[in-house]
GROMACS .gro file of C-alpha atoms in nm:
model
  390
    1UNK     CA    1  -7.470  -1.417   0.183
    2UNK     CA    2  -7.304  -1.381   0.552
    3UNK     CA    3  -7.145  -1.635   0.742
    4UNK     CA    4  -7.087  -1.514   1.108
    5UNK     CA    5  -6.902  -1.671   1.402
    6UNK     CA    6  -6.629  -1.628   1.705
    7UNK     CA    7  -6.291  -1.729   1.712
    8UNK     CA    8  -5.922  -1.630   1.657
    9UNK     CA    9  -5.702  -1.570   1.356
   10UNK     CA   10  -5.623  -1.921   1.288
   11UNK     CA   11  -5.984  -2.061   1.286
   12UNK     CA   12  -6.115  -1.738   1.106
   13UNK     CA   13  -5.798  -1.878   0.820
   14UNK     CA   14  -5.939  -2.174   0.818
   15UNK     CA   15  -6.274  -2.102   0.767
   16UNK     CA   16  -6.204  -1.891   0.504
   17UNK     CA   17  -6.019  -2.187   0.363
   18UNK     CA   18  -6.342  -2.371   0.344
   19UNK     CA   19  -6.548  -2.075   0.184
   20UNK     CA   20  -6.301  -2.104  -0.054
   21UNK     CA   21  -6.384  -2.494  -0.148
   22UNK     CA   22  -6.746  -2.464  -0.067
   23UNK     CA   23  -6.728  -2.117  -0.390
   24UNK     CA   24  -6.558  -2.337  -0.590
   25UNK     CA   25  -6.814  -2.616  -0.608
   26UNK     CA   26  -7.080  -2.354  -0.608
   27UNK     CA   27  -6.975  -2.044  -0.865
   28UNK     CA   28  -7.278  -1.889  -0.826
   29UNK     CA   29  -7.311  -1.838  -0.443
   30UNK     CA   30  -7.105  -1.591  -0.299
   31UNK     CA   31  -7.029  -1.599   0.090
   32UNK     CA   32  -6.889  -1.316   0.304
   33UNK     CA   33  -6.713  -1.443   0.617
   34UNK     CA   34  -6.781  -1.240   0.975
   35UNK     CA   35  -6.616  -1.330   1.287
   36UNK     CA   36  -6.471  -1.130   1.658
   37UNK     CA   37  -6.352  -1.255   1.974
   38UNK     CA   38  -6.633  -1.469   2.168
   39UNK     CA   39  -6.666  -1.198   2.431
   40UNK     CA   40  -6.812  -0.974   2.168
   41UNK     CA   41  -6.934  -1.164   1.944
   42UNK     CA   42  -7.269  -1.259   2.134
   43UNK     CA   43  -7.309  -0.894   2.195
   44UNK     CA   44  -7.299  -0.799   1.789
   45UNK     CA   45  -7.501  -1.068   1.709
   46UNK     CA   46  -7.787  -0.943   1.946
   47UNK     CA   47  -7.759  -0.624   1.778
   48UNK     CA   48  -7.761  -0.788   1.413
   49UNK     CA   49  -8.045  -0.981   1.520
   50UNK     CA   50  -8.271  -0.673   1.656
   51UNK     CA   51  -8.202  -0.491   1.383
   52UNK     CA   52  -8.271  -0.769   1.080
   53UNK     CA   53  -7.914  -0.754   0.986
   54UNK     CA   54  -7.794  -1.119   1.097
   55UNK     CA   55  -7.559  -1.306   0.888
   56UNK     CA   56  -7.734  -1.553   0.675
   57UNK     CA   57  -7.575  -1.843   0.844
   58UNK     CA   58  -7.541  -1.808   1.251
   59UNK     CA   59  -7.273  -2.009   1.505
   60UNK     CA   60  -7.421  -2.055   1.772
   61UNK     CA   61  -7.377  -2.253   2.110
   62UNK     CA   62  -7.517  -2.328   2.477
   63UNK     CA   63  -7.868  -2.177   2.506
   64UNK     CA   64  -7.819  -1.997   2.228
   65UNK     CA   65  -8.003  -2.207   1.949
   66UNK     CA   66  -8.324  -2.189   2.174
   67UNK     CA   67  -8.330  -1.847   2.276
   68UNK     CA   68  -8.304  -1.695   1.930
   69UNK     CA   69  -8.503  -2.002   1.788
   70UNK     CA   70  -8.785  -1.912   2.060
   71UNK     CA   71  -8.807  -1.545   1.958
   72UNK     CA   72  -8.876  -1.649   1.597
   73UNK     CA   73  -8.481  -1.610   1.459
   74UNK     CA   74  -8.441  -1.917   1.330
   75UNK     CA   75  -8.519  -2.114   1.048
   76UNK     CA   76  -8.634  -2.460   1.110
   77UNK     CA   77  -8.343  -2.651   0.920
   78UNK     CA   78  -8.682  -2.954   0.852
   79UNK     CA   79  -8.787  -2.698   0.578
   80UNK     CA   80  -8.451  -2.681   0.392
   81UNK     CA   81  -8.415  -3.027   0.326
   82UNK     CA   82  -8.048  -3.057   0.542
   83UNK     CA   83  -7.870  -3.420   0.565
   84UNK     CA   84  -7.857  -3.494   0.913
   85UNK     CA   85  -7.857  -3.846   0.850
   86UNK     CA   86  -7.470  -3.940   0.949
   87UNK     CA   87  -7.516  -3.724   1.290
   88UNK     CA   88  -7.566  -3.877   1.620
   89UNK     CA   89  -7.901  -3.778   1.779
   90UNK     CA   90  -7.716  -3.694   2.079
   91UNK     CA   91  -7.515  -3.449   1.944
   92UNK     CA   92  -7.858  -3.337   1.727
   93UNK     CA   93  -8.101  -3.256   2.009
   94UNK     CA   94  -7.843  -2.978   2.105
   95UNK     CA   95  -7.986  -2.808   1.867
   96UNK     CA   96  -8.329  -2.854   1.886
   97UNK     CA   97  -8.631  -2.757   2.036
   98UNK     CA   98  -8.987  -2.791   2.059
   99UNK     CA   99  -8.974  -3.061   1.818
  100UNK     CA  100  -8.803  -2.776   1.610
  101UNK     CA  101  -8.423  -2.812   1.514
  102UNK     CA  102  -8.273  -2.528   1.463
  103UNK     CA  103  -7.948  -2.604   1.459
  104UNK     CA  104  -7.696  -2.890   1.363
  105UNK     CA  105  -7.343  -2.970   1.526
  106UNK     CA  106  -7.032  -2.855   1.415
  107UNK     CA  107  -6.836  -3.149   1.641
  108UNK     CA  108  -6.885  -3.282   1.990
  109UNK     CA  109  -6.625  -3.201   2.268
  110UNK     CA  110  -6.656  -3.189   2.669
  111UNK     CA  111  -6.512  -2.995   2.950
  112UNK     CA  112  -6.215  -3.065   3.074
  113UNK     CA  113  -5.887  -2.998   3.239
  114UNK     CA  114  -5.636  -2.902   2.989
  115UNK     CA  115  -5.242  -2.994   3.187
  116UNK     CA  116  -4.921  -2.860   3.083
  117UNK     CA  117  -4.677  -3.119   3.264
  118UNK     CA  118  -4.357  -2.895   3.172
  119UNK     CA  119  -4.516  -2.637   3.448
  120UNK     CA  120  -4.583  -2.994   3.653
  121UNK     CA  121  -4.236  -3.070   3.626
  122UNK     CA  122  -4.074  -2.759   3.688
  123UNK     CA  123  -4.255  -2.808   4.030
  124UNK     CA  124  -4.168  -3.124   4.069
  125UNK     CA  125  -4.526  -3.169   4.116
  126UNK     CA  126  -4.639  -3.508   4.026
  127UNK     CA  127  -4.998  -3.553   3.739
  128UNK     CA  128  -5.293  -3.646   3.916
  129UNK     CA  129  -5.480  -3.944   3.875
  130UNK     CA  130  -5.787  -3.877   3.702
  131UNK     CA  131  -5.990  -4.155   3.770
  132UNK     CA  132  -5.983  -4.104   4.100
  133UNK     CA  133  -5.904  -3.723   4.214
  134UNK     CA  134  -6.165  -3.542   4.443
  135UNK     CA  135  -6.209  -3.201   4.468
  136UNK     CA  136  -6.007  -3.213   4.801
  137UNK     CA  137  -5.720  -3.337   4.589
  138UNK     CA  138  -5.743  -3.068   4.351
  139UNK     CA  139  -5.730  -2.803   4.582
  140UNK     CA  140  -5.434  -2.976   4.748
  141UNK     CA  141  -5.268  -3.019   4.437
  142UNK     CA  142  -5.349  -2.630   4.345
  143UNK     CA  143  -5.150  -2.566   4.670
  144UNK     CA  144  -4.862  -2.770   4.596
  145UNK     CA  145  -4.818  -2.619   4.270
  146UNK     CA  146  -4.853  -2.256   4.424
  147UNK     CA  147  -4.544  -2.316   4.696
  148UNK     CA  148  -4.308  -2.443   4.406
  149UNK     CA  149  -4.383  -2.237   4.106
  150UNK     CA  150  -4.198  -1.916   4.060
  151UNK     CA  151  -4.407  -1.555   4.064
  152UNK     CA  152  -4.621  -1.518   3.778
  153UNK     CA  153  -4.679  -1.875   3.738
  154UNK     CA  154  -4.983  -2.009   3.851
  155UNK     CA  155  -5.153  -2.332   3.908
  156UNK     CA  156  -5.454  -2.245   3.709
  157UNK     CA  157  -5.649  -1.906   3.622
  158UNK     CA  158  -5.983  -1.876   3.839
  159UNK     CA  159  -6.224  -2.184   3.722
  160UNK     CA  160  -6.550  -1.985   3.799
  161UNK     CA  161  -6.680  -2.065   3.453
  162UNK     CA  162  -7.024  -2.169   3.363
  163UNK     CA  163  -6.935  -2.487   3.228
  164UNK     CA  164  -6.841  -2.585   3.559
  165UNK     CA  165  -7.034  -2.453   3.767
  166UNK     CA  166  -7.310  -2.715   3.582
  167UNK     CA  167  -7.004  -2.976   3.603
  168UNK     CA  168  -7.003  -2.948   3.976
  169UNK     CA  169  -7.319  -2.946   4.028
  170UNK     CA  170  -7.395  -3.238   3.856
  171UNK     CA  171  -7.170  -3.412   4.035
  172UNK     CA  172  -7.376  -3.288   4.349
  173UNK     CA  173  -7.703  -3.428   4.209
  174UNK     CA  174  -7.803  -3.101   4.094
  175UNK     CA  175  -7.748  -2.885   3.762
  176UNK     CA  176  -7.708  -2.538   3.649
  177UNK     CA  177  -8.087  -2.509   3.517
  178UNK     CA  178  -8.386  -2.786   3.612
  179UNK     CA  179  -8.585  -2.917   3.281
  180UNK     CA  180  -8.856  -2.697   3.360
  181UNK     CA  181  -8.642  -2.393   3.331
  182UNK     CA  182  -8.593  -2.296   3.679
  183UNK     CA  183  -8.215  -2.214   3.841
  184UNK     CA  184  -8.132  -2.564   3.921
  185UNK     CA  185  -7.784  -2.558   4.116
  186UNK     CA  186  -7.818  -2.460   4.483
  187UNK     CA  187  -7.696  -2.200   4.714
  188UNK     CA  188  -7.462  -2.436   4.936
  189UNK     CA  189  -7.313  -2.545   4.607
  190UNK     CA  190  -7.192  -2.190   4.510
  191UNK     CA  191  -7.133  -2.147   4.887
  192UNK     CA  192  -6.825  -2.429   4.894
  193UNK     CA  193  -6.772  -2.338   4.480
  194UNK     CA  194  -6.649  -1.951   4.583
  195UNK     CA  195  -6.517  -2.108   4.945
  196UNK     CA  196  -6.269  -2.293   4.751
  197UNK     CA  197  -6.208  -2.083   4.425
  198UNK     CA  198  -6.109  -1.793   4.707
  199UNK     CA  199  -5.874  -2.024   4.923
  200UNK     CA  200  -5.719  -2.122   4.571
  201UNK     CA  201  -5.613  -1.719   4.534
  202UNK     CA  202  -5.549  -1.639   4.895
  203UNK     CA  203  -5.341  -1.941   4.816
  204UNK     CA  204  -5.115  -1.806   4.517
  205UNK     CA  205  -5.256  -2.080   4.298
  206UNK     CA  206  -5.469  -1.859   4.146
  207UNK     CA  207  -5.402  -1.451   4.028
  208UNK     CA  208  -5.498  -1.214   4.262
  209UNK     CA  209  -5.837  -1.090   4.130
  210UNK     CA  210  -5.702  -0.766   3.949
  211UNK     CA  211  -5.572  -0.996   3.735
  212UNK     CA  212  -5.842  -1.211   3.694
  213UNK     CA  213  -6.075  -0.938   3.602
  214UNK     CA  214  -5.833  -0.860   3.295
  215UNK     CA  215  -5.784  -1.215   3.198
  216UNK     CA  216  -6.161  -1.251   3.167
  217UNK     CA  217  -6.146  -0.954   2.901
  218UNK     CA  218  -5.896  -1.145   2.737
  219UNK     CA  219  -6.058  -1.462   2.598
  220UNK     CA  220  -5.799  -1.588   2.303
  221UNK     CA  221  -5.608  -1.902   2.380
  222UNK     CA  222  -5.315  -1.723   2.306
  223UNK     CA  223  -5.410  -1.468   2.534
  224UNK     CA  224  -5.479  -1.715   2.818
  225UNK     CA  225  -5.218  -1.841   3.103
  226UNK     CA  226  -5.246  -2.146   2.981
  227UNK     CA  227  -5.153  -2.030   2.628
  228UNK     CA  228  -4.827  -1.822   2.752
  229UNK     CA  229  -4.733  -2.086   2.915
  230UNK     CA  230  -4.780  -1.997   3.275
  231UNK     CA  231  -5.009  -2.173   3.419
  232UNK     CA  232  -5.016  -2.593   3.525
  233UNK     CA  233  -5.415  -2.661   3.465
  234UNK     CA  234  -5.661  -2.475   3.241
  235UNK     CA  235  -6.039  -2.584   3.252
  236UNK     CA  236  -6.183  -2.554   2.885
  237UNK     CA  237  -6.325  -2.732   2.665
  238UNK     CA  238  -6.147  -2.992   2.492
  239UNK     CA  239  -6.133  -2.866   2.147
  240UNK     CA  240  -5.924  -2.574   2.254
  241UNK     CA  241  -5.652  -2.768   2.318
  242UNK     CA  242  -5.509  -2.752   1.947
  243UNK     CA  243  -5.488  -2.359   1.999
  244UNK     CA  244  -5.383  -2.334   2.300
  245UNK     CA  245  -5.074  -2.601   2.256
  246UNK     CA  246  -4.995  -2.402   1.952
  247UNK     CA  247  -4.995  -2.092   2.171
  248UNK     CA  248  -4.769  -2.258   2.455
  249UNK     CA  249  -4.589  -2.387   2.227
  250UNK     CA  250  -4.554  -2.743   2.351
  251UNK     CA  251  -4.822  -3.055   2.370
  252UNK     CA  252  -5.056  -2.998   2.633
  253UNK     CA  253  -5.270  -3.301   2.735
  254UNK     CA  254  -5.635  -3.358   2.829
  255UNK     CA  255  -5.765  -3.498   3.203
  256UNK     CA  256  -6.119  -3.575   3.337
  257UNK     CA  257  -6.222  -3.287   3.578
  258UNK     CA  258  -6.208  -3.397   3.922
  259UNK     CA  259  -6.480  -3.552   4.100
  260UNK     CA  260  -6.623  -3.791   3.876
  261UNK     CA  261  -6.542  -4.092   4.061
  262UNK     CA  262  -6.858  -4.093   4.235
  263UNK     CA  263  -7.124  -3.948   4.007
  264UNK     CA  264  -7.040  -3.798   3.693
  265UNK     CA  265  -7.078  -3.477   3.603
  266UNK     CA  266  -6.916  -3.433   3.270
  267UNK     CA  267  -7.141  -3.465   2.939
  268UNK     CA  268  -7.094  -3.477   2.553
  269UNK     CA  269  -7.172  -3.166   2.442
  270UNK     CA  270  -7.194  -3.011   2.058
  271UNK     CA  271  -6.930  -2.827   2.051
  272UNK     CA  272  -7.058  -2.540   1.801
  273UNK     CA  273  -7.450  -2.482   1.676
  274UNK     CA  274  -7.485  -2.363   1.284
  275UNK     CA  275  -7.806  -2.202   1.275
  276UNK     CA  276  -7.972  -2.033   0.999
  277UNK     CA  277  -8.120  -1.644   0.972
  278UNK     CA  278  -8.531  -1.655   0.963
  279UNK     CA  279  -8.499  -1.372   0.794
  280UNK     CA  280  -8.216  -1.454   0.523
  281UNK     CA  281  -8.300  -1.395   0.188
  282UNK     CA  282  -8.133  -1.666   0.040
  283UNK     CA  283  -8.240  -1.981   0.294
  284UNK     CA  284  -8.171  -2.262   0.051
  285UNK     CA  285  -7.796  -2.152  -0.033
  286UNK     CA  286  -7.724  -2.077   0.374
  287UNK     CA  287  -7.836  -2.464   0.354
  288UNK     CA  288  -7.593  -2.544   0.086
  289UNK     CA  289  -7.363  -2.395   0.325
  290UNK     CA  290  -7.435  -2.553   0.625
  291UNK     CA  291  -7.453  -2.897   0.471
  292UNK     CA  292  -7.095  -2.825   0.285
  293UNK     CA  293  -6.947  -2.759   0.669
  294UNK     CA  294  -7.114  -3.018   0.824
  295UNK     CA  295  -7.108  -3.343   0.546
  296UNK     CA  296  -6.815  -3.273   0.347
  297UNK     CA  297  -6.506  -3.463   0.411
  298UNK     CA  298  -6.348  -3.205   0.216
  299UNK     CA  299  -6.446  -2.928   0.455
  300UNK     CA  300  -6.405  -3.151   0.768
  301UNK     CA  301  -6.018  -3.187   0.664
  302UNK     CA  302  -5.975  -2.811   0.668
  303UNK     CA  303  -6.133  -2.740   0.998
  304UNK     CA  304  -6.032  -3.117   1.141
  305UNK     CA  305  -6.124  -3.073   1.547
  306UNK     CA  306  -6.117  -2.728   1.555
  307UNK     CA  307  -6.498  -2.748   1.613
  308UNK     CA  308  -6.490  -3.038   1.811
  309UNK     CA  309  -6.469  -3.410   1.690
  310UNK     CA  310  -6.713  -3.365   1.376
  311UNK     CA  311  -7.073  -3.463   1.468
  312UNK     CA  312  -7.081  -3.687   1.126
  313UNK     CA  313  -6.953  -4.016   1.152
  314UNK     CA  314  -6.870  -4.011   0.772
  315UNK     CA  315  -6.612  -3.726   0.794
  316UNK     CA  316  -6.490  -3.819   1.172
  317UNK     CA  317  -6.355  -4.133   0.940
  318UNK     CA  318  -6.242  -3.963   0.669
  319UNK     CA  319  -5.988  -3.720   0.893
  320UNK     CA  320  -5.825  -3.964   1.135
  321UNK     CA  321  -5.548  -4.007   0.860
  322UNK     CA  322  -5.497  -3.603   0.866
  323UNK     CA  323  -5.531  -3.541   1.223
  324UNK     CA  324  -5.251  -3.392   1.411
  325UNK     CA  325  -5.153  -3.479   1.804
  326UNK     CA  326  -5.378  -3.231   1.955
  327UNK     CA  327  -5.687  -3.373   1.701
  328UNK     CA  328  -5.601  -3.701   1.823
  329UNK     CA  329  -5.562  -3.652   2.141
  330UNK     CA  330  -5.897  -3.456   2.172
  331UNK     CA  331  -6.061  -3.760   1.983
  332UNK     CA  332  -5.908  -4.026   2.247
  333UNK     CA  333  -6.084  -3.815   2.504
  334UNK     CA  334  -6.375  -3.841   2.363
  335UNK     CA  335  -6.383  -4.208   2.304
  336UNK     CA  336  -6.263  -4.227   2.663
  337UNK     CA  337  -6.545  -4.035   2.822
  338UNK     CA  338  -6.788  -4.150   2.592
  339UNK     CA  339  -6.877  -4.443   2.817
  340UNK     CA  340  -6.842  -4.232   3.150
  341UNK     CA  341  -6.994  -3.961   3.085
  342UNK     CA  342  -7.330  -3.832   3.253
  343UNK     CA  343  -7.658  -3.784   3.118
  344UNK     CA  344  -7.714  -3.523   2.830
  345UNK     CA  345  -7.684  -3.133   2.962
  346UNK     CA  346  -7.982  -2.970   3.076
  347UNK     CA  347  -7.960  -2.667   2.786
  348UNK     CA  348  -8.083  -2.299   3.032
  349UNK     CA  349  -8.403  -2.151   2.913
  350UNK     CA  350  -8.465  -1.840   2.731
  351UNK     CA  351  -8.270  -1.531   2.947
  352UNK     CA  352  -7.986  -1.789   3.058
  353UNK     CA  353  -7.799  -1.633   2.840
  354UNK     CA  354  -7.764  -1.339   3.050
  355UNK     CA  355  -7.596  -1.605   3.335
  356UNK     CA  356  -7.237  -1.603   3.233
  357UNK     CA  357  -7.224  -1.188   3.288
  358UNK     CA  358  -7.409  -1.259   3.575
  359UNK     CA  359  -7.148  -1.475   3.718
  360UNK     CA  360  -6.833  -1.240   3.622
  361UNK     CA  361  -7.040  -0.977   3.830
  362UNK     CA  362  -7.040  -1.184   4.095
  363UNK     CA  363  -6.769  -1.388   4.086
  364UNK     CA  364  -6.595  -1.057   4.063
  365UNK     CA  365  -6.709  -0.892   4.399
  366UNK     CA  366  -6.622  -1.231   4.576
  367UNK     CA  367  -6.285  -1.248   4.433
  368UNK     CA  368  -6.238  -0.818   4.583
  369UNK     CA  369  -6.375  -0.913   4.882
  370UNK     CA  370  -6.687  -0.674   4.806
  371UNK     CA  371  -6.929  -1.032   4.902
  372UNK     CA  372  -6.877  -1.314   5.111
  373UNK     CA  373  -6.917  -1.682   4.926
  374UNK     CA  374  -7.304  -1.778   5.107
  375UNK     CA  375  -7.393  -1.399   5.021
  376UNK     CA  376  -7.284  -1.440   4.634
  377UNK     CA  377  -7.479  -1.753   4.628
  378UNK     CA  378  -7.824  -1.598   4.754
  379UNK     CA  379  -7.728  -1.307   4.490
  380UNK     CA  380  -7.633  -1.498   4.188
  381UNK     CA  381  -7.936  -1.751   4.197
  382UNK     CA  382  -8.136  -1.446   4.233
  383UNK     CA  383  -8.053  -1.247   3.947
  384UNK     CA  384  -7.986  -1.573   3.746
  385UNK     CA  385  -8.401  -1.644   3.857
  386UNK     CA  386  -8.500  -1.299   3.764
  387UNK     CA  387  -8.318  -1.301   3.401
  388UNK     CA  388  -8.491  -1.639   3.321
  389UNK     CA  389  -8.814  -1.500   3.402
  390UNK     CA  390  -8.844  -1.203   3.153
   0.00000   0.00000   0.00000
């Protein structure tokens, strides 16, 4: 059978790592790992998918899980028999729908703002606080860091990201999608959103957009600023921050985003789905699979964080003796924001997934000048309406 997800050359070692135990125990079930860069993964998989040639067992993540699962793509993981008996329910209902679950967590992590204080220091820029840093601060801060850091070092690549976009929003009250499955953030949001992402460029604290537009093909930690070590701030989520200090090669630490003094916008999120093929011929071994990645200690010391914190509470224990800095750090984060945090993500409805090119479209002709920041808005909530409609 096929195992299929995204990631770079050290998690695709890894996993392969685990395929290896999980053979071992099981001689007679043979598993054939398939993995590309996230950009186009997403895009394969649709193909796979439409043409009945999916991997047997499917990562998923964001709406992902209910889009395919609504089209029928799915298996409901109820009729396998899977252990989900050690994972949070939290961290379960990412994955399911319609009283169906169709996926399971690989590990819980969060957004966040991922700081490289050697940049900070060569500014002579002091850390922000970040308890109590607005969005005012941040954009000062930005600033400061632009005036003092030498050319081609910059403060942080563009943020436009959906993750944050629902992260600000949030903070505003709003969110990214309502629970009825309408476009939920509003047009002044994304109004001061590109109003402030565009001073941050015009600034220097951000590349010019040319740039931009090439980093966004470029989705690798090692590929990122952050990752060659020129940039201060990177938002991402917080189990990236293993890769992406091994690609800087230094420790990089983990901050709240700013803003969430006064309401909270941040949330637990699973980090990872694993889903399973409706179509697969061999359901009950993709389960085998699944629980080996998700139960097993002996798996969960392989991939440690690199998935998130794991989701089950059995192997989170049984790693914190093998965790490295980054692992730990990324777990102190989570125990920190676990009591802060706001209420559980609103997960888009089926066609969301079509939002994040949306936004690179858009985010694009604001950053060339093409759109001004209130006409983006209008034209993003639009097309982000019309692709949740079909």
């Amino acid at each position: 059978m096929r195992f299929g997800w995204w990631g770079n050359n050290d998690r695709a070692a890894a996993t392969q790592r685990v395929i290896d135990a999980f053979q071992k125990q099981n001689p007679g079930i043979k598993v054939k790992g398939s993995y590309t860069d996230f950009n186009s993964y997403f895009d394969r998989l649709a193909t796979e998918v439409a043409g009945g040639r999916a991997p047997d067992v499917i990562t998923l993540g964001g709406a992902y899980p209910r889009e395919y699962g609504d089209r029928g793509a799915l298996l409901d993981l109820a009729k396998t028999g899977l252990d989900t008996g050690r994972i949070g329910a939290a961290a379960l209902d990412n994955g399911k729908f319609g009283g169906v679950q169709y996926g399971v967590p690989t590990g819980v992590n969060a957004i966040a703002v991922v700081v490289n204080e050697a940049v900070f220091d060569k500014a002579g820029v002091p850390l922000p606080d970040e308890d109590t840093w607005t969005w005012d601060d941040f954009t000062r801060l930005a600033g400061d860091l632009a005036a003092k850091l030498p050319e081609g070092t910059f403060a942080l690549a563009d943020p436009t990201r959906t993750d944050m976009l629902d992260a600000y929003s949030r903070q505003r009250g709003e969110a990214l999608y309502t629970a009825d499955g309408k476009v939920g953030i509003g047009e002044q949001t994304l109004t001061d959103w590109w109003t402030m992402t565009l001073g941050l460029m015009k600034a220097g604290a951000t590349p010019p957009a040319s740039q931009t537009a090439e980093l966004i093909t470029q989705p690798a930690p090692e590929q990122s600023l952050m990752g060659r070590g020129q940039a201060a701030m990177q938002f991402d989520w917080s189990n990236q921050l293993t890769a992406l200090s091994k690609a800087a090669g230094r420790p990089l630490r983990l901050m709240r985003v700013p803003g969430e003094s006064t309401r909270p916008g941040m949330w637990l999120q699973a980090s990872q789905i694993y889903s399973i093929n409706a179509r697969s011929e061999h359901p009950q071994e993709a389960a085998k699979l699944v629980d080996f990645l998700v139960n097993s200690p002996e798996a969960g010391k392989i991939i440690l964080a690199d998935r998130g914190i794991p989701a089950n509470s059995d192997v989170r224990a049984a790693i914190q003796g093998v965790l490295g800095e980054p692992e730990k750090a990324q777990a102190a984060f989570i125990d920190a924001l676990t009591p802060k945090a706001g209420p559980p993500l609103v997960i888009g409805p089926a066609g969301s997934t079509d939002t994040p090119k949306i936004l690179d479209r858009v985010n694009a002709e604001v950053l060339f000048g093409r759109q001004q920041p209130a006409a983006a808005a209008a034209d993003f909530v639009q097309q982000v309406a019309t692709a949740i409609k079909q």
